[in-house]
């Protein structure tokens, strides 16, 4: 029963670690956009989009906000030529209220991206990060592992465990009993030690720490945030770096486009003034990407005129004098 409890306890710890990483990644993605004019906190809508892929909105006097929001709505009844239903069915979180109506007339649907899917990467990378964390913990323990004491009888075992417990508690122990002196002698005596310390394990910890950062970098690279280390950045050319930046902005721009289209539809139908844009951090990254992209075109023209084609960050570094 004890072993079973310990296994259950460890599984629960692993689950909580993975769940903590999921919350971290979800909170990060929920801060990608800033909404204006909403009657509710934007975190609810962003969580719906990242976790379920969509939410539906219908005007209602049943709530003080004036609108009902239903995550992951269904579409059925009459189908259009692409197999998508023209009538939306859904329920608010906890199913306190339901919504139903014709799409883009009674109900407006917002999608996370053009594929109408959640960000499944959050589940995948939360598992990656928690797995590497457990590997780091194991290697760390082995790198500082204390010598293992071995004894030939239960009496010596009990005495040494008592001594070690007192030492760990900070109590200084002085040996004066001649019968205990042999406990500290070589392996020919009743007690000896096995040195399980492996200093090379610290190299494994460093490797796993770099792997952890690489996993985190890969996740955010998909969503426009460049957290590549300096040595990684130095190993790629300007063209390769620009290609990586372009790849990083495929999904953020796609997600922004869907949110902007939703705001246009709901403003036209319900007369609201909702809007959405990149948050400050993502806008800074996008501005930098835009400057590099535009600068790259200028560099190509400059190289035709005999100027330095390796301008830094899209700017001409030649002497202006």
PDB file of C-alpha atoms in Angstrom:
ATOM      1  CA  UNK A   1       0.000   0.000   0.000  1.00  0.00           C
ATOM      2  CA  UNK A   2       2.874   2.334   0.845  1.00  0.00           C
ATOM      3  CA  UNK A   3       4.583   1.800  -2.519  1.00  0.00           C
ATOM      4  CA  UNK A   4       1.288   2.333  -4.307  1.00  0.00           C
ATOM      5  CA  UNK A   5       0.783   5.596  -2.430  1.00  0.00           C
ATOM      6  CA  UNK A   6       4.260   6.797  -3.337  1.00  0.00           C
ATOM      7  CA  UNK A   7       3.636   6.025  -7.007  1.00  0.00           C
ATOM      8  CA  UNK A   8       0.318   7.869  -6.933  1.00  0.00           C
ATOM      9  CA  UNK A   9       1.987  10.781  -5.209  1.00  0.00           C
ATOM     10  CA  UNK A  10       4.714  10.979  -7.852  1.00  0.00           C
ATOM     11  CA  UNK A  11       2.148  10.808 -10.665  1.00  0.00           C
ATOM     12  CA  UNK A  12       0.228  13.634  -9.065  1.00  0.00           C
ATOM     13  CA  UNK A  13       3.386  15.733  -8.810  1.00  0.00           C
ATOM     14  CA  UNK A  14       4.162  15.091 -12.472  1.00  0.00           C
ATOM     15  CA  UNK A  15       0.593  15.982 -13.420  1.00  0.00           C
ATOM     16  CA  UNK A  16       0.737  19.252 -11.476  1.00  0.00           C
ATOM     17  CA  UNK A  17       4.074  20.136 -13.072  1.00  0.00           C
ATOM     18  CA  UNK A  18       2.691  19.521 -16.545  1.00  0.00           C
ATOM     19  CA  UNK A  19      -0.482  21.442 -15.732  1.00  0.00           C
ATOM     20  CA  UNK A  20       1.597  24.361 -14.426  1.00  0.00           C
ATOM     21  CA  UNK A  21       3.486  24.537 -17.706  1.00  0.00           C
ATOM     22  CA  UNK A  22       0.205  24.364 -19.622  1.00  0.00           C
ATOM     23  CA  UNK A  23      -1.093  27.347 -17.637  1.00  0.00           C
ATOM     24  CA  UNK A  24       2.139  29.217 -18.332  1.00  0.00           C
ATOM     25  CA  UNK A  25       1.936  28.635 -22.083  1.00  0.00           C
ATOM     26  CA  UNK A  26      -1.790  29.442 -22.131  1.00  0.00           C
ATOM     27  CA  UNK A  27      -1.259  32.701 -20.220  1.00  0.00           C
ATOM     28  CA  UNK A  28       1.538  33.609 -22.635  1.00  0.00           C
ATOM     29  CA  UNK A  29      -0.632  33.094 -25.711  1.00  0.00           C
ATOM     30  CA  UNK A  30      -3.569  34.896 -24.095  1.00  0.00           C
ATOM     31  CA  UNK A  31      -1.361  37.999 -23.848  1.00  0.00           C
ATOM     32  CA  UNK A  32      -0.686  38.050 -27.617  1.00  0.00           C
ATOM     33  CA  UNK A  33      -3.630  40.339 -28.432  1.00  0.00           C
ATOM     34  CA  UNK A  34      -5.343  43.345 -26.899  1.00  0.00           C
ATOM     35  CA  UNK A  35      -9.057  43.881 -27.398  1.00  0.00           C
ATOM     36  CA  UNK A  36     -10.976  47.159 -27.126  1.00  0.00           C
ATOM     37  CA  UNK A  37     -14.684  47.707 -26.551  1.00  0.00           C
ATOM     38  CA  UNK A  38     -15.446  44.289 -25.057  1.00  0.00           C
ATOM     39  CA  UNK A  39     -18.160  44.041 -22.384  1.00  0.00           C
ATOM     40  CA  UNK A  40     -16.233  41.214 -20.660  1.00  0.00           C
ATOM     41  CA  UNK A  41     -12.629  40.504 -19.749  1.00  0.00           C
ATOM     42  CA  UNK A  42     -10.659  39.523 -22.829  1.00  0.00           C
ATOM     43  CA  UNK A  43      -8.941  36.635 -21.027  1.00  0.00           C
ATOM     44  CA  UNK A  44     -12.155  34.615 -21.200  1.00  0.00           C
ATOM     45  CA  UNK A  45     -12.396  34.959 -24.956  1.00  0.00           C
ATOM     46  CA  UNK A  46      -8.705  34.286 -25.545  1.00  0.00           C
ATOM     47  CA  UNK A  47      -8.883  31.165 -23.383  1.00  0.00           C
ATOM     48  CA  UNK A  48     -11.859  29.963 -25.411  1.00  0.00           C
ATOM     49  CA  UNK A  49      -9.975  30.502 -28.656  1.00  0.00           C
ATOM     50  CA  UNK A  50      -6.680  28.903 -27.606  1.00  0.00           C
ATOM     51  CA  UNK A  51      -8.287  25.967 -25.778  1.00  0.00           C
ATOM     52  CA  UNK A  52     -11.357  25.274 -27.963  1.00  0.00           C
ATOM     53  CA  UNK A  53     -10.613  27.008 -31.252  1.00  0.00           C
ATOM     54  CA  UNK A  54     -13.734  29.206 -31.356  1.00  0.00           C
ATOM     55  CA  UNK A  55     -16.520  30.938 -29.484  1.00  0.00           C
ATOM     56  CA  UNK A  56     -19.943  32.264 -30.488  1.00  0.00           C
ATOM     57  CA  UNK A  57     -21.596  35.531 -29.446  1.00  0.00           C
ATOM     58  CA  UNK A  58     -25.298  36.388 -29.296  1.00  0.00           C
ATOM     59  CA  UNK A  59     -26.951  39.511 -27.996  1.00  0.00           C
ATOM     60  CA  UNK A  60     -29.061  38.816 -24.881  1.00  0.00           C
ATOM     61  CA  UNK A  61     -30.775  40.677 -22.048  1.00  0.00           C
ATOM     62  CA  UNK A  62     -30.337  37.678 -19.735  1.00  0.00           C
ATOM     63  CA  UNK A  63     -26.955  38.928 -18.533  1.00  0.00           C
ATOM     64  CA  UNK A  64     -25.781  42.417 -17.555  1.00  0.00           C
ATOM     65  CA  UNK A  65     -23.034  42.339 -20.174  1.00  0.00           C
ATOM     66  CA  UNK A  66     -25.677  42.226 -22.925  1.00  0.00           C
ATOM     67  CA  UNK A  67     -24.014  39.329 -24.759  1.00  0.00           C
ATOM     68  CA  UNK A  68     -23.722  35.580 -24.303  1.00  0.00           C
ATOM     69  CA  UNK A  69     -20.407  33.900 -25.120  1.00  0.00           C
ATOM     70  CA  UNK A  70     -20.330  30.173 -25.860  1.00  0.00           C
ATOM     71  CA  UNK A  71     -17.035  28.295 -26.327  1.00  0.00           C
ATOM     72  CA  UNK A  72     -16.696  25.632 -29.021  1.00  0.00           C
ATOM     73  CA  UNK A  73     -20.125  26.094 -30.615  1.00  0.00           C
ATOM     74  CA  UNK A  74     -21.600  23.589 -33.037  1.00  0.00           C
ATOM     75  CA  UNK A  75     -22.942  24.314 -36.504  1.00  0.00           C
ATOM     76  CA  UNK A  76     -25.707  22.226 -38.030  1.00  0.00           C
ATOM     77  CA  UNK A  77     -29.096  22.125 -39.735  1.00  0.00           C
ATOM     78  CA  UNK A  78     -28.824  23.364 -43.321  1.00  0.00           C
ATOM     79  CA  UNK A  79     -25.312  22.984 -44.705  1.00  0.00           C
ATOM     80  CA  UNK A  80     -23.563  25.253 -47.139  1.00  0.00           C
ATOM     81  CA  UNK A  81     -21.556  23.935 -50.099  1.00  0.00           C
ATOM     82  CA  UNK A  82     -18.503  23.380 -47.857  1.00  0.00           C
ATOM     83  CA  UNK A  83     -20.417  21.264 -45.342  1.00  0.00           C
ATOM     84  CA  UNK A  84     -20.638  23.900 -42.625  1.00  0.00           C
ATOM     85  CA  UNK A  85     -23.936  24.429 -40.860  1.00  0.00           C
ATOM     86  CA  UNK A  86     -25.771  27.713 -41.177  1.00  0.00           C
ATOM     87  CA  UNK A  87     -27.271  27.509 -37.687  1.00  0.00           C
ATOM     88  CA  UNK A  88     -25.098  27.844 -34.577  1.00  0.00           C
ATOM     89  CA  UNK A  89     -25.803  25.961 -31.348  1.00  0.00           C
ATOM     90  CA  UNK A  90     -23.854  26.477 -28.147  1.00  0.00           C
ATOM     91  CA  UNK A  91     -23.831  26.958 -24.394  1.00  0.00           C
ATOM     92  CA  UNK A  92     -21.992  29.323 -22.103  1.00  0.00           C
ATOM     93  CA  UNK A  93     -19.311  27.971 -19.785  1.00  0.00           C
ATOM     94  CA  UNK A  94     -21.030  25.736 -17.251  1.00  0.00           C
ATOM     95  CA  UNK A  95     -24.091  25.565 -19.534  1.00  0.00           C
ATOM     96  CA  UNK A  96     -25.923  28.266 -17.609  1.00  0.00           C
ATOM     97  CA  UNK A  97     -27.289  29.705 -20.870  1.00  0.00           C
ATOM     98  CA  UNK A  98     -27.689  28.431 -24.416  1.00  0.00           C
ATOM     99  CA  UNK A  99     -27.507  30.241 -27.718  1.00  0.00           C
ATOM    100  CA  UNK A 100     -28.957  29.400 -31.104  1.00  0.00           C
ATOM    101  CA  UNK A 101     -29.403  31.315 -34.330  1.00  0.00           C
ATOM    102  CA  UNK A 102     -28.341  31.854 -37.906  1.00  0.00           C
ATOM    103  CA  UNK A 103     -24.664  32.508 -38.350  1.00  0.00           C
ATOM    104  CA  UNK A 104     -23.699  36.119 -39.135  1.00  0.00           C
ATOM    105  CA  UNK A 105     -27.274  37.181 -38.479  1.00  0.00           C
ATOM    106  CA  UNK A 106     -28.252  36.158 -34.958  1.00  0.00           C
ATOM    107  CA  UNK A 107     -24.929  34.689 -33.867  1.00  0.00           C
ATOM    108  CA  UNK A 108     -21.352  35.705 -34.698  1.00  0.00           C
ATOM    109  CA  UNK A 109     -18.556  33.158 -34.431  1.00  0.00           C
ATOM    110  CA  UNK A 110     -14.898  33.968 -33.798  1.00  0.00           C
ATOM    111  CA  UNK A 111     -12.224  31.452 -34.776  1.00  0.00           C
ATOM    112  CA  UNK A 112      -8.693  31.098 -33.439  1.00  0.00           C
ATOM    113  CA  UNK A 113      -7.229  30.541 -36.907  1.00  0.00           C
ATOM    114  CA  UNK A 114      -8.278  29.637 -40.436  1.00  0.00           C
ATOM    115  CA  UNK A 115      -8.359  25.928 -39.554  1.00  0.00           C
ATOM    116  CA  UNK A 116     -10.756  26.640 -36.642  1.00  0.00           C
ATOM    117  CA  UNK A 117      -8.554  24.636 -34.244  1.00  0.00           C
ATOM    118  CA  UNK A 118      -7.167  25.148 -30.733  1.00  0.00           C
ATOM    119  CA  UNK A 119      -3.463  25.538 -30.028  1.00  0.00           C
ATOM    120  CA  UNK A 120      -2.674  21.881 -29.389  1.00  0.00           C
ATOM    121  CA  UNK A 121       1.001  22.809 -29.045  1.00  0.00           C
ATOM    122  CA  UNK A 122       0.299  23.904 -25.477  1.00  0.00           C
ATOM    123  CA  UNK A 123      -0.439  20.317 -24.439  1.00  0.00           C
ATOM    124  CA  UNK A 124       2.498  18.927 -26.390  1.00  0.00           C
ATOM    125  CA  UNK A 125       5.105  21.363 -25.098  1.00  0.00           C
ATOM    126  CA  UNK A 126       3.854  21.328 -21.513  1.00  0.00           C
ATOM    127  CA  UNK A 127       4.573  17.596 -21.604  1.00  0.00           C
ATOM    128  CA  UNK A 128       7.969  18.197 -23.200  1.00  0.00           C
ATOM    129  CA  UNK A 129       8.979  20.753 -20.568  1.00  0.00           C
ATOM    130  CA  UNK A 130       7.774  18.711 -17.597  1.00  0.00           C
ATOM    131  CA  UNK A 131       9.561  15.607 -18.940  1.00  0.00           C
ATOM    132  CA  UNK A 132      12.849  17.497 -19.242  1.00  0.00           C
ATOM    133  CA  UNK A 133      12.267  18.895 -15.757  1.00  0.00           C
ATOM    134  CA  UNK A 134      12.062  15.371 -14.341  1.00  0.00           C
ATOM    135  CA  UNK A 135      15.263  14.444 -16.177  1.00  0.00           C
ATOM    136  CA  UNK A 136      17.014  17.481 -14.670  1.00  0.00           C
ATOM    137  CA  UNK A 137      15.781  16.518 -11.209  1.00  0.00           C
ATOM    138  CA  UNK A 138      17.075  12.951 -11.586  1.00  0.00           C
ATOM    139  CA  UNK A 139      20.477  14.050 -12.876  1.00  0.00           C
ATOM    140  CA  UNK A 140      20.771  16.687 -10.161  1.00  0.00           C
ATOM    141  CA  UNK A 141      20.099  14.166  -7.431  1.00  0.00           C
ATOM    142  CA  UNK A 142      22.663  11.746  -8.862  1.00  0.00           C
ATOM    143  CA  UNK A 143      25.267  14.502  -9.203  1.00  0.00           C
ATOM    144  CA  UNK A 144      25.102  15.292  -5.468  1.00  0.00           C
ATOM    145  CA  UNK A 145      24.258  11.811  -4.231  1.00  0.00           C
ATOM    146  CA  UNK A 146      25.852  10.999  -0.869  1.00  0.00           C
ATOM    147  CA  UNK A 147      27.870   7.797  -0.314  1.00  0.00           C
ATOM    148  CA  UNK A 148      25.732   4.756   0.375  1.00  0.00           C
ATOM    149  CA  UNK A 149      26.614   3.055   3.660  1.00  0.00           C
ATOM    150  CA  UNK A 150      26.465  -0.723   3.889  1.00  0.00           C
ATOM    151  CA  UNK A 151      26.514  -2.811   7.043  1.00  0.00           C
ATOM    152  CA  UNK A 152      26.393  -6.497   7.812  1.00  0.00           C
ATOM    153  CA  UNK A 153      23.885  -6.528  10.669  1.00  0.00           C
ATOM    154  CA  UNK A 154      20.725  -4.729  11.717  1.00  0.00           C
ATOM    155  CA  UNK A 155      22.280  -3.396  14.943  1.00  0.00           C
ATOM    156  CA  UNK A 156      24.999  -1.535  13.086  1.00  0.00           C
ATOM    157  CA  UNK A 157      22.416  -0.338  10.594  1.00  0.00           C
ATOM    158  CA  UNK A 158      20.248   1.136  13.345  1.00  0.00           C
ATOM    159  CA  UNK A 159      23.212   2.811  15.033  1.00  0.00           C
ATOM    160  CA  UNK A 160      24.486   4.406  11.839  1.00  0.00           C
ATOM    161  CA  UNK A 161      21.034   5.598  10.814  1.00  0.00           C
ATOM    162  CA  UNK A 162      20.710   7.232  14.221  1.00  0.00           C
ATOM    163  CA  UNK A 163      24.090   8.912  13.829  1.00  0.00           C
ATOM    164  CA  UNK A 164      23.325  10.156  10.304  1.00  0.00           C
ATOM    165  CA  UNK A 165      19.927  11.513  11.355  1.00  0.00           C
ATOM    166  CA  UNK A 166      21.542  13.486  14.163  1.00  0.00           C
ATOM    167  CA  UNK A 167      24.247  14.831  11.882  1.00  0.00           C
ATOM    168  CA  UNK A 168      21.652  15.928   9.314  1.00  0.00           C
ATOM    169  CA  UNK A 169      19.767  17.715  12.075  1.00  0.00           C
ATOM    170  CA  UNK A 170      22.924  19.646  12.941  1.00  0.00           C
ATOM    171  CA  UNK A 171      23.846  17.721  16.088  1.00  0.00           C
ATOM    172  CA  UNK A 172      27.574  17.079  16.449  1.00  0.00           C
ATOM    173  CA  UNK A 173      28.267  13.446  17.309  1.00  0.00           C
ATOM    174  CA  UNK A 174      31.438  12.327  19.109  1.00  0.00           C
ATOM    175  CA  UNK A 175      32.395   8.652  19.025  1.00  0.00           C
ATOM    176  CA  UNK A 176      33.667   7.335  22.332  1.00  0.00           C
ATOM    177  CA  UNK A 177      32.364   3.796  22.366  1.00  0.00           C
ATOM    178  CA  UNK A 178      35.078   1.434  21.182  1.00  0.00           C
ATOM    179  CA  UNK A 179      32.417  -0.820  19.739  1.00  0.00           C
ATOM    180  CA  UNK A 180      31.383   1.918  17.309  1.00  0.00           C
ATOM    181  CA  UNK A 181      34.876   2.784  16.140  1.00  0.00           C
ATOM    182  CA  UNK A 182      35.010  -0.144  13.711  1.00  0.00           C
ATOM    183  CA  UNK A 183      31.981   1.343  11.987  1.00  0.00           C
ATOM    184  CA  UNK A 184      34.192   4.027  10.499  1.00  0.00           C
ATOM    185  CA  UNK A 185      37.004   1.779   9.303  1.00  0.00           C
ATOM    186  CA  UNK A 186      37.626   0.174   5.890  1.00  0.00           C
ATOM    187  CA  UNK A 187      35.509  -2.379   4.057  1.00  0.00           C
ATOM    188  CA  UNK A 188      36.913  -5.270   6.098  1.00  0.00           C
ATOM    189  CA  UNK A 189      34.897  -3.990   9.048  1.00  0.00           C
ATOM    190  CA  UNK A 190      31.146  -4.387   9.559  1.00  0.00           C
ATOM    191  CA  UNK A 191      30.436  -1.023   7.833  1.00  0.00           C
ATOM    192  CA  UNK A 192      31.707   0.290   4.522  1.00  0.00           C
ATOM    193  CA  UNK A 193      30.491   2.797   1.931  1.00  0.00           C
ATOM    194  CA  UNK A 194      29.744   2.780  -1.785  1.00  0.00           C
ATOM    195  CA  UNK A 195      30.511   6.064  -3.503  1.00  0.00           C
ATOM    196  CA  UNK A 196      27.627   6.738  -5.903  1.00  0.00           C
ATOM    197  CA  UNK A 197      28.631  10.314  -6.649  1.00  0.00           C
ATOM    198  CA  UNK A 198      29.104  10.963 -10.370  1.00  0.00           C
ATOM    199  CA  UNK A 199      30.382  14.508 -11.056  1.00  0.00           C
ATOM    200  CA  UNK A 200      29.847  13.999 -14.798  1.00  0.00           C
ATOM    201  CA  UNK A 201      26.119  14.064 -14.142  1.00  0.00           C
ATOM    202  CA  UNK A 202      26.345  17.843 -13.946  1.00  0.00           C
ATOM    203  CA  UNK A 203      27.115  17.816 -17.675  1.00  0.00           C
ATOM    204  CA  UNK A 204      23.846  15.982 -18.190  1.00  0.00           C
ATOM    205  CA  UNK A 205      22.076  18.668 -16.158  1.00  0.00           C
ATOM    206  CA  UNK A 206      23.577  21.351 -18.384  1.00  0.00           C
ATOM    207  CA  UNK A 207      22.528  19.437 -21.497  1.00  0.00           C
ATOM    208  CA  UNK A 208      18.972  19.035 -20.226  1.00  0.00           C
ATOM    209  CA  UNK A 209      18.827  22.711 -19.266  1.00  0.00           C
ATOM    210  CA  UNK A 210      19.781  23.668 -22.813  1.00  0.00           C
ATOM    211  CA  UNK A 211      17.223  21.199 -24.128  1.00  0.00           C
ATOM    212  CA  UNK A 212      14.575  22.834 -21.926  1.00  0.00           C
ATOM    213  CA  UNK A 213      15.417  26.237 -23.407  1.00  0.00           C
ATOM    214  CA  UNK A 214      15.363  24.799 -26.928  1.00  0.00           C
ATOM    215  CA  UNK A 215      11.876  23.390 -26.346  1.00  0.00           C
ATOM    216  CA  UNK A 216      10.653  26.724 -25.025  1.00  0.00           C
ATOM    217  CA  UNK A 217      12.293  28.542 -27.941  1.00  0.00           C
ATOM    218  CA  UNK A 218      10.636  26.218 -30.455  1.00  0.00           C
ATOM    219  CA  UNK A 219       7.220  26.863 -28.947  1.00  0.00           C
ATOM    220  CA  UNK A 220       7.464  30.647 -29.001  1.00  0.00           C
ATOM    221  CA  UNK A 221       9.168  30.650 -32.404  1.00  0.00           C
ATOM    222  CA  UNK A 222       5.882  29.426 -33.835  1.00  0.00           C
ATOM    223  CA  UNK A 223       4.083  32.427 -32.342  1.00  0.00           C
ATOM    224  CA  UNK A 224       6.394  35.274 -33.365  1.00  0.00           C
ATOM    225  CA  UNK A 225       8.639  35.588 -30.302  1.00  0.00           C
ATOM    226  CA  UNK A 226      12.354  35.240 -30.968  1.00  0.00           C
ATOM    227  CA  UNK A 227      14.170  34.000 -27.857  1.00  0.00           C
ATOM    228  CA  UNK A 228      17.072  32.388 -29.666  1.00  0.00           C
ATOM    229  CA  UNK A 229      20.339  32.468 -27.770  1.00  0.00           C
ATOM    230  CA  UNK A 230      23.224  34.580 -29.053  1.00  0.00           C
ATOM    231  CA  UNK A 231      25.343  31.618 -30.116  1.00  0.00           C
ATOM    232  CA  UNK A 232      22.425  30.156 -32.066  1.00  0.00           C
ATOM    233  CA  UNK A 233      21.791  33.486 -33.779  1.00  0.00           C
ATOM    234  CA  UNK A 234      25.459  33.842 -34.700  1.00  0.00           C
ATOM    235  CA  UNK A 235      25.468  30.510 -36.527  1.00  0.00           C
ATOM    236  CA  UNK A 236      22.901  31.520 -39.157  1.00  0.00           C
ATOM    237  CA  UNK A 237      23.183  33.946 -42.028  1.00  0.00           C
ATOM    238  CA  UNK A 238      20.976  37.005 -42.450  1.00  0.00           C
ATOM    239  CA  UNK A 239      18.884  35.206 -45.070  1.00  0.00           C
ATOM    240  CA  UNK A 240      18.390  32.220 -42.782  1.00  0.00           C
ATOM    241  CA  UNK A 241      17.480  34.486 -39.861  1.00  0.00           C
ATOM    242  CA  UNK A 242      14.941  36.334 -42.011  1.00  0.00           C
ATOM    243  CA  UNK A 243      13.449  33.011 -43.127  1.00  0.00           C
ATOM    244  CA  UNK A 244      13.075  31.933 -39.486  1.00  0.00           C
ATOM    245  CA  UNK A 245      11.406  35.248 -38.623  1.00  0.00           C
ATOM    246  CA  UNK A 246       9.024  34.886 -41.575  1.00  0.00           C
ATOM    247  CA  UNK A 247       8.073  31.396 -40.418  1.00  0.00           C
ATOM    248  CA  UNK A 248       7.464  32.697 -36.890  1.00  0.00           C
ATOM    249  CA  UNK A 249       4.875  35.197 -38.090  1.00  0.00           C
ATOM    250  CA  UNK A 250       2.703  32.875 -40.152  1.00  0.00           C
ATOM    251  CA  UNK A 251       0.463  31.877 -37.234  1.00  0.00           C
ATOM    252  CA  UNK A 252       0.280  35.210 -35.345  1.00  0.00           C
ATOM    253  CA  UNK A 253      -0.781  37.067 -38.487  1.00  0.00           C
ATOM    254  CA  UNK A 254      -3.273  34.331 -39.328  1.00  0.00           C
ATOM    255  CA  UNK A 255      -4.749  34.508 -35.825  1.00  0.00           C
ATOM    256  CA  UNK A 256      -4.926  38.306 -35.940  1.00  0.00           C
ATOM    257  CA  UNK A 257      -6.709  38.184 -39.289  1.00  0.00           C
ATOM    258  CA  UNK A 258      -9.430  35.887 -37.898  1.00  0.00           C
ATOM    259  CA  UNK A 259      -9.975  38.114 -34.875  1.00  0.00           C
ATOM    260  CA  UNK A 260     -10.147  41.245 -37.000  1.00  0.00           C
ATOM    261  CA  UNK A 261     -12.674  39.576 -39.326  1.00  0.00           C
ATOM    262  CA  UNK A 262     -14.788  38.679 -36.297  1.00  0.00           C
ATOM    263  CA  UNK A 263     -14.744  42.283 -35.069  1.00  0.00           C
ATOM    264  CA  UNK A 264     -15.860  43.505 -38.506  1.00  0.00           C
ATOM    265  CA  UNK A 265     -18.770  41.039 -38.580  1.00  0.00           C
ATOM    266  CA  UNK A 266     -20.018  41.703 -35.060  1.00  0.00           C
ATOM    267  CA  UNK A 267     -19.696  45.481 -35.447  1.00  0.00           C
ATOM    268  CA  UNK A 268     -21.724  45.336 -38.657  1.00  0.00           C
ATOM    269  CA  UNK A 269     -24.479  43.128 -37.197  1.00  0.00           C
ATOM    270  CA  UNK A 270     -24.808  44.437 -33.630  1.00  0.00           C
ATOM    271  CA  UNK A 271     -23.495  47.977 -34.028  1.00  0.00           C
ATOM    272  CA  UNK A 272     -20.645  47.465 -31.566  1.00  0.00           C
ATOM    273  CA  UNK A 273     -17.168  48.982 -31.788  1.00  0.00           C
ATOM    274  CA  UNK A 274     -14.942  46.061 -30.908  1.00  0.00           C
ATOM    275  CA  UNK A 275     -11.383  45.953 -32.164  1.00  0.00           C
ATOM    276  CA  UNK A 276      -8.250  43.881 -31.682  1.00  0.00           C
ATOM    277  CA  UNK A 277      -4.509  44.333 -32.220  1.00  0.00           C
ATOM    278  CA  UNK A 278      -1.204  42.828 -31.195  1.00  0.00           C
ATOM    279  CA  UNK A 279      -0.173  43.499 -27.608  1.00  0.00           C
ATOM    280  CA  UNK A 280       2.853  45.685 -26.931  1.00  0.00           C
ATOM    281  CA  UNK A 281       5.390  42.841 -26.786  1.00  0.00           C
ATOM    282  CA  UNK A 282       4.175  41.202 -29.986  1.00  0.00           C
ATOM    283  CA  UNK A 283       3.941  44.601 -31.707  1.00  0.00           C
ATOM    284  CA  UNK A 284       7.572  45.318 -30.869  1.00  0.00           C
ATOM    285  CA  UNK A 285       8.614  41.967 -32.302  1.00  0.00           C
ATOM    286  CA  UNK A 286       6.487  42.528 -35.403  1.00  0.00           C
ATOM    287  CA  UNK A 287       7.902  46.024 -35.949  1.00  0.00           C
ATOM    288  CA  UNK A 288      11.380  44.570 -35.756  1.00  0.00           C
ATOM    289  CA  UNK A 289      10.475  41.847 -38.237  1.00  0.00           C
ATOM    290  CA  UNK A 290       8.950  44.446 -40.576  1.00  0.00           C
ATOM    291  CA  UNK A 291      12.081  46.600 -40.447  1.00  0.00           C
ATOM    292  CA  UNK A 292      14.275  43.594 -41.217  1.00  0.00           C
ATOM    293  CA  UNK A 293      12.034  42.550 -44.101  1.00  0.00           C
ATOM    294  CA  UNK A 294      11.886  46.031 -45.616  1.00  0.00           C
ATOM    295  CA  UNK A 295      15.578  46.557 -44.937  1.00  0.00           C
ATOM    296  CA  UNK A 296      16.429  43.337 -46.741  1.00  0.00           C
ATOM    297  CA  UNK A 297      14.843  44.715 -49.905  1.00  0.00           C
ATOM    298  CA  UNK A 298      16.799  47.932 -49.515  1.00  0.00           C
ATOM    299  CA  UNK A 299      19.994  45.958 -49.029  1.00  0.00           C
ATOM    300  CA  UNK A 300      19.441  44.135 -52.298  1.00  0.00           C
ATOM    301  CA  UNK A 301      19.094  47.460 -54.119  1.00  0.00           C
ATOM    302  CA  UNK A 302      22.098  48.883 -52.300  1.00  0.00           C
ATOM    303  CA  UNK A 303      24.275  45.917 -53.306  1.00  0.00           C
ATOM    304  CA  UNK A 304      23.576  46.720 -56.974  1.00  0.00           C
ATOM    305  CA  UNK A 305      25.073  50.170 -56.399  1.00  0.00           C
ATOM    306  CA  UNK A 306      28.239  48.730 -54.921  1.00  0.00           C
ATOM    307  CA  UNK A 307      27.301  49.444 -51.316  1.00  0.00           C
ATOM    308  CA  UNK A 308      27.773  47.061 -48.414  1.00  0.00           C
ATOM    309  CA  UNK A 309      25.281  44.180 -48.866  1.00  0.00           C
ATOM    310  CA  UNK A 310      25.750  43.090 -45.258  1.00  0.00           C
ATOM    311  CA  UNK A 311      23.994  46.033 -43.643  1.00  0.00           C
ATOM    312  CA  UNK A 312      23.164  45.313 -40.043  1.00  0.00           C
ATOM    313  CA  UNK A 313      19.485  45.009 -39.181  1.00  0.00           C
ATOM    314  CA  UNK A 314      18.408  46.325 -42.544  1.00  0.00           C
ATOM    315  CA  UNK A 315      20.295  49.595 -42.278  1.00  0.00           C
ATOM    316  CA  UNK A 316      23.205  50.818 -44.383  1.00  0.00           C
ATOM    317  CA  UNK A 317      26.341  50.833 -42.253  1.00  0.00           C
ATOM    318  CA  UNK A 318      28.555  52.546 -44.819  1.00  0.00           C
ATOM    319  CA  UNK A 319      30.220  55.834 -43.957  1.00  0.00           C
ATOM    320  CA  UNK A 320      27.740  58.605 -44.673  1.00  0.00           C
ATOM    321  CA  UNK A 321      30.541  61.121 -44.975  1.00  0.00           C
TER     322      UNK A 321
END
